PDB file of C-alpha atoms and ligand atoms in Angstrom:
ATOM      1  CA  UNK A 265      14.933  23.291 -13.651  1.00  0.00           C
ATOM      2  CA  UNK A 266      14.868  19.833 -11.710  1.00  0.00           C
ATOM      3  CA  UNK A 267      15.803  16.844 -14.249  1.00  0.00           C
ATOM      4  CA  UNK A 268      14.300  14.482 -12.089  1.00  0.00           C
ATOM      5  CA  UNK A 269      10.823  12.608 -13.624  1.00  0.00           C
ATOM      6  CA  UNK A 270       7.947  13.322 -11.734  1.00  0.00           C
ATOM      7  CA  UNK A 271       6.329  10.207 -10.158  1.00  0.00           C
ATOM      8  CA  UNK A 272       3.128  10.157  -9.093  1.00  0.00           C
ATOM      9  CA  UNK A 273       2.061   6.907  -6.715  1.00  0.00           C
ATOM     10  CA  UNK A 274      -1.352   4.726  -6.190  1.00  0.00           C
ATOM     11  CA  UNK A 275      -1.775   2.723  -3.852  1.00  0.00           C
ATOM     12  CA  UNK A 276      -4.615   1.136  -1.508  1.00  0.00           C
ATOM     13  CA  UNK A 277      -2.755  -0.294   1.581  1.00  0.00           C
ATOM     14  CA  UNK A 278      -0.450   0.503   3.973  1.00  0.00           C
ATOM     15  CA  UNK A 279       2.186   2.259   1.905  1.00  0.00           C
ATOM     16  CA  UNK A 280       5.492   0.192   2.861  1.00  0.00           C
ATOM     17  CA  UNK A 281       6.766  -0.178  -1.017  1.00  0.00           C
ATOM     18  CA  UNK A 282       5.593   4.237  -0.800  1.00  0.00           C
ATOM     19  CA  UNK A 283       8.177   4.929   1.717  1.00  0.00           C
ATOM     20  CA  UNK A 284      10.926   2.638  -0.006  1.00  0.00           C
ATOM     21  CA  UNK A 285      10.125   4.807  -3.286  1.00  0.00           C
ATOM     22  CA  UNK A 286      10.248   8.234  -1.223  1.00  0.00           C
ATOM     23  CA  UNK A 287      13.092   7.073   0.700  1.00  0.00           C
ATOM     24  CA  UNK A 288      15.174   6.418  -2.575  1.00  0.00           C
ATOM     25  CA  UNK A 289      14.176   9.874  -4.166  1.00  0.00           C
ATOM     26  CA  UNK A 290      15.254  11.392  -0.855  1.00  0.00           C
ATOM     27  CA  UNK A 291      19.073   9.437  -0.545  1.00  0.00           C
ATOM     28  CA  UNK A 292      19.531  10.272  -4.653  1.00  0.00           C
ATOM     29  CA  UNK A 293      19.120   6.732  -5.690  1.00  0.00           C
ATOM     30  CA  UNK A 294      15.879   6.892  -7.449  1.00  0.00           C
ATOM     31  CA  UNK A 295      16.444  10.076  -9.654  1.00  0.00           C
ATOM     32  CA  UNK A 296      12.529  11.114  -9.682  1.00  0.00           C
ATOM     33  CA  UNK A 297      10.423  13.378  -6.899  1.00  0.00           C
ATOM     34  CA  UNK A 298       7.206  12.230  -6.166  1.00  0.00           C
ATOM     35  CA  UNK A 299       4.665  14.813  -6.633  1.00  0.00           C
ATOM     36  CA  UNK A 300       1.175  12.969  -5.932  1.00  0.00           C
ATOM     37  CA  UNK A 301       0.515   9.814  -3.776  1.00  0.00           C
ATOM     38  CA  UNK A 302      -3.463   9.099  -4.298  1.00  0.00           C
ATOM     39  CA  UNK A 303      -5.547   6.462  -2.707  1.00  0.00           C
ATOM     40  CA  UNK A 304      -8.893   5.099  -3.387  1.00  0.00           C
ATOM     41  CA  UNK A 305      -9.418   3.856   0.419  1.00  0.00           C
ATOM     42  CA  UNK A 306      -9.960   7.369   2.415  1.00  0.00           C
ATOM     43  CA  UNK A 307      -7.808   5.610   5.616  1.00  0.00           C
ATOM     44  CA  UNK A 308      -5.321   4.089   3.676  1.00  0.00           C
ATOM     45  CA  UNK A 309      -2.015   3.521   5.417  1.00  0.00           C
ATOM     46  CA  UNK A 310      -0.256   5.095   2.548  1.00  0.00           C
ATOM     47  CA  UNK A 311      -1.767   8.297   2.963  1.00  0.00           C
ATOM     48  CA  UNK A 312      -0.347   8.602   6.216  1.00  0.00           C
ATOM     49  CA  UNK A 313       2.693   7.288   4.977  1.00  0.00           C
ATOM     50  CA  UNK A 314       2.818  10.007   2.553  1.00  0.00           C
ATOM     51  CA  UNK A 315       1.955  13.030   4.928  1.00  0.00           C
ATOM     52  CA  UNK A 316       4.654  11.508   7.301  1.00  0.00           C
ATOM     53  CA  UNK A 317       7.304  12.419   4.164  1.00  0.00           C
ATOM     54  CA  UNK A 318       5.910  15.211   3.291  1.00  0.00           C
ATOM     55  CA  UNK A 319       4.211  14.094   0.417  1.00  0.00           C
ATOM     56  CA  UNK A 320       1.365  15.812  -1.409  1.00  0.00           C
ATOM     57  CA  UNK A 321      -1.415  12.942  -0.780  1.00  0.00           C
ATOM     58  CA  UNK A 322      -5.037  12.414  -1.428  1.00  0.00           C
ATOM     59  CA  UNK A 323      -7.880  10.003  -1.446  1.00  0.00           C
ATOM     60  CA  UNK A 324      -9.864  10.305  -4.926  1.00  0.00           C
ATOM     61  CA  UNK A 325     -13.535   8.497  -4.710  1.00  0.00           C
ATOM     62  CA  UNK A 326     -13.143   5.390  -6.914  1.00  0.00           C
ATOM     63  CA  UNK A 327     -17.286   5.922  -7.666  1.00  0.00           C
ATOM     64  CA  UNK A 328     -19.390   2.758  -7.587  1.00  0.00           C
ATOM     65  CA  UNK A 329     -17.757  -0.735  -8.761  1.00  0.00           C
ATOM     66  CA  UNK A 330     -15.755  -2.743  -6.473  1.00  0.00           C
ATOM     67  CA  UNK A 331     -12.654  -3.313  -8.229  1.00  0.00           C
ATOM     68  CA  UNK A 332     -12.341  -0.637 -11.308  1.00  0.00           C
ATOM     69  CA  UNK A 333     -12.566   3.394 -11.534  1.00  0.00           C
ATOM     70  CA  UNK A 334     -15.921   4.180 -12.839  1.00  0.00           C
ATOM     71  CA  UNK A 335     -15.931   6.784 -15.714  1.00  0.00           C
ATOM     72  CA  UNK A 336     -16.490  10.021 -13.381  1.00  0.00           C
ATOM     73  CA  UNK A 337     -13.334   8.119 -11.208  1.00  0.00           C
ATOM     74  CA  UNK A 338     -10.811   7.698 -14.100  1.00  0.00           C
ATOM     75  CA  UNK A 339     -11.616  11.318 -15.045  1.00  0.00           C
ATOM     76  CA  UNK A 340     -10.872  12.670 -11.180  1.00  0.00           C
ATOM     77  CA  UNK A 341      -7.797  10.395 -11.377  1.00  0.00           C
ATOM     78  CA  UNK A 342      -6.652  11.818 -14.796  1.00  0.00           C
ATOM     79  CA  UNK A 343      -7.067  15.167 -13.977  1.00  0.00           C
ATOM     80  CA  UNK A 344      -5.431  14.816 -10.504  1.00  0.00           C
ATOM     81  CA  UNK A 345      -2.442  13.146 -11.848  1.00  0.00           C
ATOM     82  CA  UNK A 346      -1.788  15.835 -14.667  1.00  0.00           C
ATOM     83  CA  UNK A 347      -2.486  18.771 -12.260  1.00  0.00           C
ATOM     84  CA  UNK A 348       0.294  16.781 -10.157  1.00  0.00           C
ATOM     85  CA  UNK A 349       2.417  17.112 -12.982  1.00  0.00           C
ATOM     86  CA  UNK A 350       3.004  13.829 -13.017  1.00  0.00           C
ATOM     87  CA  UNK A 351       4.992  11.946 -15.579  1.00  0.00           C
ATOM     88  CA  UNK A 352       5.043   8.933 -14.511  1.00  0.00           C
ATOM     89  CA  UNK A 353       2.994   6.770 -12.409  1.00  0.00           C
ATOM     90  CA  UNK A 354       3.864   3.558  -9.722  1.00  0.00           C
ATOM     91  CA  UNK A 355       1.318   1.263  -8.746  1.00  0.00           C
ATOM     92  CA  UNK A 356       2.302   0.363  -5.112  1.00  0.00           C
ATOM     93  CA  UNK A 357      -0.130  -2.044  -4.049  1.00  0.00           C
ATOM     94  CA  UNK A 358      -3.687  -0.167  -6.193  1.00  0.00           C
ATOM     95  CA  UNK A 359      -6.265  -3.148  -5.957  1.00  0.00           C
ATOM     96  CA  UNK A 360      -8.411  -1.386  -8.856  1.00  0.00           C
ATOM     97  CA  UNK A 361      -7.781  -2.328 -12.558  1.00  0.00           C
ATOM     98  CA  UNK A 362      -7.107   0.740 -14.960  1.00  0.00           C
ATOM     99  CA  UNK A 363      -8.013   0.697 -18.338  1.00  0.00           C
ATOM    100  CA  UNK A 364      -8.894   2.406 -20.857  1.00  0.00           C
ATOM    101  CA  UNK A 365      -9.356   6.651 -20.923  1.00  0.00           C
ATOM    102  CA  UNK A 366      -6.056   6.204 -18.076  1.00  0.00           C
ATOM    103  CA  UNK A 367      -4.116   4.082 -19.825  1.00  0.00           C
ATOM    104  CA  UNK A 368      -4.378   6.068 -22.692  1.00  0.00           C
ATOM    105  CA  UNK A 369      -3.266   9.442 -20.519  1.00  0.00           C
ATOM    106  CA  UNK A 370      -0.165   7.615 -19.620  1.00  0.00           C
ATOM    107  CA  UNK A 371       1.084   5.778 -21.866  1.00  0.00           C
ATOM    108  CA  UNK A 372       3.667   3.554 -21.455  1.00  0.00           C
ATOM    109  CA  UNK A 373       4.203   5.332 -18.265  1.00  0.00           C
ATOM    110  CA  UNK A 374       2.170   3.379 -15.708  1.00  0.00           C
ATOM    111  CA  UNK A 375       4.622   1.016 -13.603  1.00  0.00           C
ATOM    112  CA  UNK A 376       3.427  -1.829 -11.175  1.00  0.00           C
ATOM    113  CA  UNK A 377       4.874  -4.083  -8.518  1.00  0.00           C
ATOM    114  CA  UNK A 378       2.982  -7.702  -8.028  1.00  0.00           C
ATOM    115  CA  UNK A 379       3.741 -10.433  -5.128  1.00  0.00           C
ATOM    116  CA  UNK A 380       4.559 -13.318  -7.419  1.00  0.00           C
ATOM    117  CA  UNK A 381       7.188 -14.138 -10.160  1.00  0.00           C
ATOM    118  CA  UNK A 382       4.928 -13.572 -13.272  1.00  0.00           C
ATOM    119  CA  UNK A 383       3.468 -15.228 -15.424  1.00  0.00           C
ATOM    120  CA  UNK A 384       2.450 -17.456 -12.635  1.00  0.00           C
ATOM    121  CA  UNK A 385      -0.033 -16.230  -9.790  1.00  0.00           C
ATOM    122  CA  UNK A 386      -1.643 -13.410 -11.311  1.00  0.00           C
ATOM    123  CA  UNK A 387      -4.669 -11.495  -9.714  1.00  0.00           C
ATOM    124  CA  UNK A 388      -4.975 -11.018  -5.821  1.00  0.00           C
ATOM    125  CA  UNK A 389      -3.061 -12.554  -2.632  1.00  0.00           C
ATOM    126  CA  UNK A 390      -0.421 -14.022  -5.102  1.00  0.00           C
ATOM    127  CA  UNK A 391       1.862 -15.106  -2.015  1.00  0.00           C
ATOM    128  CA  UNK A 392      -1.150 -17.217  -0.860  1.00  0.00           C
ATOM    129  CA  UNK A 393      -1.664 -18.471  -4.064  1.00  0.00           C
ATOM    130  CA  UNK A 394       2.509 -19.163  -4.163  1.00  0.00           C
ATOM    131  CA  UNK A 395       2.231 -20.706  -0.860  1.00  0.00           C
ATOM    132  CA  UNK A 396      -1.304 -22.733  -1.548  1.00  0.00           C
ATOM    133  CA  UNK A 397       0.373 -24.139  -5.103  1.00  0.00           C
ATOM    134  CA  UNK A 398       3.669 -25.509  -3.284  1.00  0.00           C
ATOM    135  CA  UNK A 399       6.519 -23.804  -5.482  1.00  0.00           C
ATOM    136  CA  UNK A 400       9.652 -23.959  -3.892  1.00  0.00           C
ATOM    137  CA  UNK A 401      10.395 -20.615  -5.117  1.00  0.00           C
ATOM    138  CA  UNK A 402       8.526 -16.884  -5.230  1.00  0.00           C
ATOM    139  CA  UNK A 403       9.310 -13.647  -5.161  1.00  0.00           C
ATOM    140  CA  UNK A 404       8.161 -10.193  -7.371  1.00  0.00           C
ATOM    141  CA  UNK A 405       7.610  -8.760 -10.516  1.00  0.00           C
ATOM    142  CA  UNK A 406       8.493  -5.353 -12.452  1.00  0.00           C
ATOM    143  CA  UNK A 407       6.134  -4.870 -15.250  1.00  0.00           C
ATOM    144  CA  UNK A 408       4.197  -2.410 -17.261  1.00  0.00           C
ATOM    145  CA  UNK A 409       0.717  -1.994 -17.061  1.00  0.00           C
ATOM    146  CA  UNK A 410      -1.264  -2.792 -19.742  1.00  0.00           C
ATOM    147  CA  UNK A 411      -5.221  -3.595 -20.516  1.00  0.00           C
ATOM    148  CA  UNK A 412      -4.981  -6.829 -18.920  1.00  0.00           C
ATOM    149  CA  UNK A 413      -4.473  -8.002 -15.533  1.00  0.00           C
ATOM    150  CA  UNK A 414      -0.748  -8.369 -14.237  1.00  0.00           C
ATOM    151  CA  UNK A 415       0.205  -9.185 -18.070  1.00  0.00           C
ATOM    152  CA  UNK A 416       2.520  -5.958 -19.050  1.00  0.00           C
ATOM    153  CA  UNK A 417       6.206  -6.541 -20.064  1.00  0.00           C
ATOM    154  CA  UNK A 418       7.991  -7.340 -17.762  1.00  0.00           C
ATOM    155  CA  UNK A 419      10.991  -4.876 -16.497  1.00  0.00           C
ATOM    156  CA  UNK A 420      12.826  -6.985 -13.362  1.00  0.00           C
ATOM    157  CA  UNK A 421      12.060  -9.424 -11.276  1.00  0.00           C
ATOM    158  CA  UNK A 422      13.479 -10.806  -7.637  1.00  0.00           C
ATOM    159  CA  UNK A 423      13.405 -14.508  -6.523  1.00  0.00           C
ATOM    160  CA  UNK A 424      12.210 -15.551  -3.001  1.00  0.00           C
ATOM    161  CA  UNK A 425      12.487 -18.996  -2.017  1.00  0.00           C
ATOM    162  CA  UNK A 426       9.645 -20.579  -0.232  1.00  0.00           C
ATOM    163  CA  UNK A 427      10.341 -22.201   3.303  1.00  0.00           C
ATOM    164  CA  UNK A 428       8.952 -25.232   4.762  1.00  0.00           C
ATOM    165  CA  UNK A 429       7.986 -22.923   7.596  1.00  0.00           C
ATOM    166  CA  UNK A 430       6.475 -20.387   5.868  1.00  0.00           C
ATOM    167  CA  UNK A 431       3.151 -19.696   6.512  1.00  0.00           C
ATOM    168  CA  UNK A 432       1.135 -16.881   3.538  1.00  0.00           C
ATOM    169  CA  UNK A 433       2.457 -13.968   6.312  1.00  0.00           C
ATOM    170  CA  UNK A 434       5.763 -14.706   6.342  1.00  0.00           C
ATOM    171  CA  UNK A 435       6.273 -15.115   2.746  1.00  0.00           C
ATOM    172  CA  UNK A 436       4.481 -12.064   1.638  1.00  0.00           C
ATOM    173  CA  UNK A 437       6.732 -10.618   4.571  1.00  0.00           C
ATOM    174  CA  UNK A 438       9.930 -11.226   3.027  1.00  0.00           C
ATOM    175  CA  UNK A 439       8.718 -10.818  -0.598  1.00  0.00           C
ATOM    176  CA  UNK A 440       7.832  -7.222   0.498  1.00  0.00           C
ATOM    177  CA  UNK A 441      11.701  -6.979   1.716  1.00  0.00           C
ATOM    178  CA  UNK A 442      12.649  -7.820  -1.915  1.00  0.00           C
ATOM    179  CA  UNK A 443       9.976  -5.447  -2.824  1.00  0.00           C
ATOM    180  CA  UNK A 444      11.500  -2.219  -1.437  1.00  0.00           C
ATOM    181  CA  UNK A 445      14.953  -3.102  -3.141  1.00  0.00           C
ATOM    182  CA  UNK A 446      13.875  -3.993  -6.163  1.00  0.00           C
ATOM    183  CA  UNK A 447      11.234  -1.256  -6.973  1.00  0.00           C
ATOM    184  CA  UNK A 448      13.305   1.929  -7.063  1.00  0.00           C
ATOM    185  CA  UNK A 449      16.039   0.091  -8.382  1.00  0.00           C
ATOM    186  CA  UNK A 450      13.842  -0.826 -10.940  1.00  0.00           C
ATOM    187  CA  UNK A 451      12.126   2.959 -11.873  1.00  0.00           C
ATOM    188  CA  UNK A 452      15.932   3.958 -11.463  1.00  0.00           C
ATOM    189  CA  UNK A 453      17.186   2.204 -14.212  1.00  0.00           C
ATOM    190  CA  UNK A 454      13.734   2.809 -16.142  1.00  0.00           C
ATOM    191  CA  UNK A 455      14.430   6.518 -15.393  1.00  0.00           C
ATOM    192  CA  UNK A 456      18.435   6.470 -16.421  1.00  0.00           C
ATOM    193  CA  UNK A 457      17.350   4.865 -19.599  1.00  0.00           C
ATOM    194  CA  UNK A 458      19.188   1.421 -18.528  1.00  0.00           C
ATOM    195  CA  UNK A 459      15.663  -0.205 -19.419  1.00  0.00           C
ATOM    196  CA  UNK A 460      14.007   0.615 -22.500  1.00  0.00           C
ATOM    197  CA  UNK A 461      10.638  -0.851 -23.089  1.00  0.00           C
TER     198      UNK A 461
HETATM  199  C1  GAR B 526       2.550  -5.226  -2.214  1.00  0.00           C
HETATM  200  O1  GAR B 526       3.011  -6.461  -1.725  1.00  0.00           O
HETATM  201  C2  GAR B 526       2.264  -5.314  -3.694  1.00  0.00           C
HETATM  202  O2  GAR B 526       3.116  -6.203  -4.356  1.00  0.00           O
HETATM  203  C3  GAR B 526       0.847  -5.805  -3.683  1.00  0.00           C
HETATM  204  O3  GAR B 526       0.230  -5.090  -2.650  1.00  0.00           O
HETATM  205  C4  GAR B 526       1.196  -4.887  -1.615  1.00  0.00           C
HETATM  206  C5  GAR B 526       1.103  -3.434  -1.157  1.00  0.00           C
HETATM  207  O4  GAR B 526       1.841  -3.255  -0.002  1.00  0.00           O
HETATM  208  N1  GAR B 526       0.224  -5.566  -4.937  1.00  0.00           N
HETATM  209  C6  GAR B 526      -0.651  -6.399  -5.494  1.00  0.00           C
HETATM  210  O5  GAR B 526      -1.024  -7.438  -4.978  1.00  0.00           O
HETATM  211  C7  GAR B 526      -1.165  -5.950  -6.854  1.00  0.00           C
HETATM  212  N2  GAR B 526      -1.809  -7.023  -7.536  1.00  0.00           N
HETATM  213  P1  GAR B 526       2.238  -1.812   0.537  1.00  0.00           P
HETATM  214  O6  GAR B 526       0.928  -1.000   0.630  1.00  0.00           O
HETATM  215  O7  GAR B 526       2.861  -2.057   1.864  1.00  0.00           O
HETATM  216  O8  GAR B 526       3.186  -1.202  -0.458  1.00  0.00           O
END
């Protein structure tokens, strides 16, 4: 039997911090095999992504609010994820809050990635928000998910210092460099018990 966890991934965009993840699983780096990448946008890049690594991949209707699963949602998501198999679960770039009936499915197990060093810049387009403030320095954060928004404990983060010539592209360019390092680094030391929450 494979010892490797079983990672299942959401995301809603074009999937770049997806194919770091699968790449890592596939080189041995990130002990884990992905066994579900769902989407809540039917076109989303990371779909496509996914299918290009041979990924099981689907979109799963987020029902009828804007930025949250409604009820019949969070079920379809719930049941996806545990007919997946999955164990554990990486937000890579999913613009919908989860709460409660998921959170409670998994745990302690739900992982995401956000653009800014946290506690600062919470909430959406956090390198604009970086780059609107002024701070001299950025970067990403590691955290659990929790009930509230980008407020889990937090498991890593990387530093990205802001340049006078940055413009909001450019900086959420090379924070999603540090991205791709530092998440499966990250869920690898998570998974090798090097982290413990
Ligand atoms: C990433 O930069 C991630 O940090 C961000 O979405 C992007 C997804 O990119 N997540 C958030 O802003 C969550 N609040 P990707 O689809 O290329 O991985």
């Amino acid at each position: 039997m494979s010892d490797k966890i079983k990672l299942a991934v959401l995301g809603s965009g074009k999937g770049s911090n997806l194919v770091s993840l699968a790449k890592a699983c596939a080189n041995g780096s990130l002990p884990a095999e992905i066994v579900l990448v769902a989407s809540d946008v039917a076109d989303a890049g990371i779909l496509e992504r996914a299918a290009e690594y041979g990924l099981p991949a689907k979109f799963i209707d987020p029902g009828k609010f804007r930025t949250k699963l409604d009820e019949a949602a969070e079920t379809a998501y719930v049941t996806a994820l545990n007919e997946s198999g999955a164990e554990w679960v990486a937000l890579a770039g999913f613009m919908r809050i989860l709460k409660g009936d998921f959170l409670r499915a998994f745990e302690k197990k739900v992982v995401n990635i956000h653009p800014s060093l946290l506690p600062a810049f919470p909430g959406l387009e956090a390198w604009k928000q970086a780059h609107d403030y002024g701070v001299k320095a950025t970067g990403c954060t590691v955290h659990m998910v929790d009930h509230g928004i980008d407020t889990g404990t937090i498991l890593a983060q990387g530093v990205v210092p802001v340049l006078d010539e940055d413009t909001p592209t450019t900086l959420h360019h090379r924070i999603q460099q540090e991205e791709h390092t530092l998440y499966p680094r990250t869920l690898a030391r998570l998974f090798n018990g090097e982290i413990r929450i």
